[in-house]
Amino acid sequence: IAAHAYGTVFPPEDPPDAQRLNFRRVELLRAIMQAFNDPAPIYITETGWNDDVNWSNGVTPAQRISYTLRALQYAQAHWDWVGCVAFWVFKLPAPARGYRDRFTFVTPSLEPLPIYEEMRRALNPAQ
């Protein structure tokens, strides 16, 4: 099954809650699957944080980096039933001129943003 696990303004460790969107809300989906003996993995096809501080669901750029790296660590440590964690969105084809631009990892012209550099370092520590 595919799921979206956006963090909105909450840190990745924030407990799952049916009343709000947060990263761990996907655990509620997993609980339903377990209740019906469904062993299938969950693929998180979209997740992430937005660093548009003017948007009501935005966090600061430093929080976005921290939350993103901590989300990967959390998933690796606690979610052996997750087959993939994919972050939204690497690049937009053109500037959206709004909050959507602040989900990206690189600019439309492929200039790396700080989040990209931090993810690259975290995923490739030997480089």
Short mmCIF file of C-alpha atoms in Angstrom, two decimals:
data_model
loop_
_atom_site.label_atom_id
_atom_site.label_comp_id
_atom_site.label_asym_id
_atom_site.label_seq_id
_atom_site.Cartn_x
_atom_site.Cartn_y
_atom_site.Cartn_z
CA ILE A 1 0.00 0.00 0.00
CA ALA A 2 1.20 3.54 -0.68
CA ALA A 3 0.80 6.32 1.87
CA HIS A 4 1.67 9.96 2.34
CA ALA A 5 3.28 10.84 5.66
CA TYR A 6 3.72 14.59 5.70
CA GLY A 7 5.06 16.06 8.91
CA THR A 8 3.42 19.49 8.60
CA VAL A 9 4.63 21.47 11.65
CA PHE A 10 5.29 18.46 13.88
CA PRO A 11 8.64 16.75 14.50
CA PRO A 12 8.98 13.20 13.17
CA GLU A 13 8.77 11.65 16.65
CA ASP A 14 5.38 13.27 17.35
CA PRO A 15 2.97 10.41 18.25
CA PRO A 16 0.47 9.30 15.61
CA ASP A 17 -2.88 11.04 15.91
CA ALA A 18 -6.01 10.43 13.86
CA GLN A 19 -6.98 14.07 14.32
CA ARG A 20 -3.95 15.63 12.60
CA LEU A 21 -1.42 15.04 9.89
CA ASN A 22 2.03 14.09 11.07
CA PHE A 23 4.85 11.79 9.99
CA ARG A 24 3.94 8.90 12.29
CA ARG A 25 0.26 8.90 11.34
CA VAL A 26 1.14 6.09 8.95
CA GLU A 27 1.41 3.87 12.06
CA LEU A 28 -2.38 4.07 12.37
CA LEU A 29 -2.67 2.62 8.88
CA ARG A 30 -0.25 -0.14 9.86
CA ALA A 31 -2.37 -0.95 12.93
CA ILE A 32 -5.44 -1.45 10.72
CA MET A 33 -3.45 -3.72 8.43
CA GLN A 34 -2.23 -5.76 11.40
CA ALA A 35 -5.81 -6.10 12.72
CA PHE A 36 -6.67 -7.80 9.43
CA ASN A 37 -3.45 -9.87 9.29
CA ASP A 38 -2.17 -7.97 6.27
CA PRO A 39 1.62 -8.44 6.15
CA ALA A 40 2.15 -6.22 3.10
CA PRO A 41 4.68 -3.42 3.35
CA ILE A 42 3.75 0.22 3.27
CA TYR A 43 5.53 2.43 0.76
CA ILE A 44 5.68 6.06 1.80
CA THR A 45 5.44 7.68 -1.61
CA GLU A 46 5.41 11.26 -0.33
CA THR A 47 6.70 12.76 2.88
CA GLY A 48 8.56 15.81 4.01
CA TRP A 49 8.45 19.21 5.57
CA ASN A 50 8.07 22.60 3.98
CA ASP A 51 10.31 25.50 4.99
CA ASP A 52 8.09 28.36 3.88
CA VAL A 53 7.80 30.14 7.23
CA ASN A 54 4.93 32.26 5.85
CA TRP A 55 2.78 29.17 5.23
CA SER A 56 0.69 27.88 8.15
CA ASN A 57 2.15 24.37 7.70
CA GLY A 58 5.73 25.56 7.24
CA VAL A 59 8.74 25.14 9.52
CA THR A 60 12.08 26.93 9.54
CA PRO A 61 14.80 25.75 7.14
CA ALA A 62 16.81 24.42 10.12
CA GLN A 63 13.78 22.50 11.40
CA ARG A 64 13.16 21.05 7.95
CA ILE A 65 16.70 19.70 7.81
CA SER A 66 16.56 18.33 11.34
CA TYR A 67 13.09 16.80 10.94
CA THR A 68 13.99 15.21 7.60
CA LEU A 69 17.15 13.57 8.91
CA ARG A 70 15.42 12.45 12.10
CA ALA A 71 12.52 11.01 10.07
CA LEU A 72 14.93 8.80 8.16
CA GLN A 73 16.52 7.65 11.40
CA TYR A 74 13.11 6.99 12.95
CA ALA A 75 11.91 4.98 9.97
CA GLN A 76 15.10 2.89 9.90
CA ALA A 77 14.90 2.18 13.63
CA HIS A 78 11.16 1.51 14.00
CA TRP A 79 9.52 0.68 10.70
CA ASP A 80 10.76 -2.64 9.34
CA TRP A 81 7.40 -2.86 7.56
CA VAL A 82 8.11 0.19 5.38
CA GLY A 83 9.54 -0.63 1.97
CA CYS A 84 10.38 2.92 0.91
CA VAL A 85 10.43 6.48 2.24
CA ALA A 86 10.24 8.94 -0.66
CA PHE A 87 10.45 12.66 -0.03
CA TRP A 88 8.39 15.19 -1.97
CA VAL A 89 9.73 16.81 -4.20
CA PHE A 90 13.24 16.75 -5.64
CA LYS A 91 12.62 19.51 -8.20
CA LEU A 92 9.78 21.40 -9.81
CA PRO A 93 9.98 22.06 -13.57
CA ALA A 94 9.51 25.80 -13.00
CA PRO A 95 9.08 28.02 -9.96
CA ALA A 96 5.58 27.64 -8.51
CA ARG A 97 5.94 31.05 -6.87
CA GLY A 98 4.47 29.87 -3.59
CA TYR A 99 4.80 27.39 -0.76
CA ARG A 100 5.24 24.43 -3.13
CA ASP A 101 8.71 25.74 -4.02
CA ARG A 102 9.78 25.14 -0.42
CA PHE A 103 9.30 21.36 -0.58
CA THR A 104 12.07 20.97 -3.17
CA PHE A 105 15.65 19.78 -2.70
CA VAL A 106 17.05 21.67 -5.69
CA THR A 107 15.94 24.72 -7.66
CA PRO A 108 14.37 24.36 -11.13
CA SER A 109 17.87 25.06 -12.53
CA LEU A 110 19.29 22.22 -10.35
CA GLU A 111 21.05 24.42 -7.78
CA PRO A 112 21.27 22.35 -4.57
CA LEU A 113 19.43 23.73 -1.56
CA PRO A 114 20.81 23.26 1.99
CA ILE A 115 18.39 20.35 2.59
CA TYR A 116 19.91 18.52 -0.40
CA GLU A 117 23.45 18.93 0.87
CA GLU A 118 22.52 17.70 4.35
CA MET A 119 20.64 14.68 2.96
CA ARG A 120 23.57 13.86 0.69
CA ARG A 121 25.96 13.93 3.64
CA ALA A 122 23.64 11.85 5.82
CA LEU A 123 23.09 9.21 3.16
CA ASN A 124 26.72 9.11 1.98
CA PRO A 125 28.83 9.69 5.10
CA ALA A 126 32.04 8.44 3.46
CA GLN A 127 31.99 11.17 0.82
#
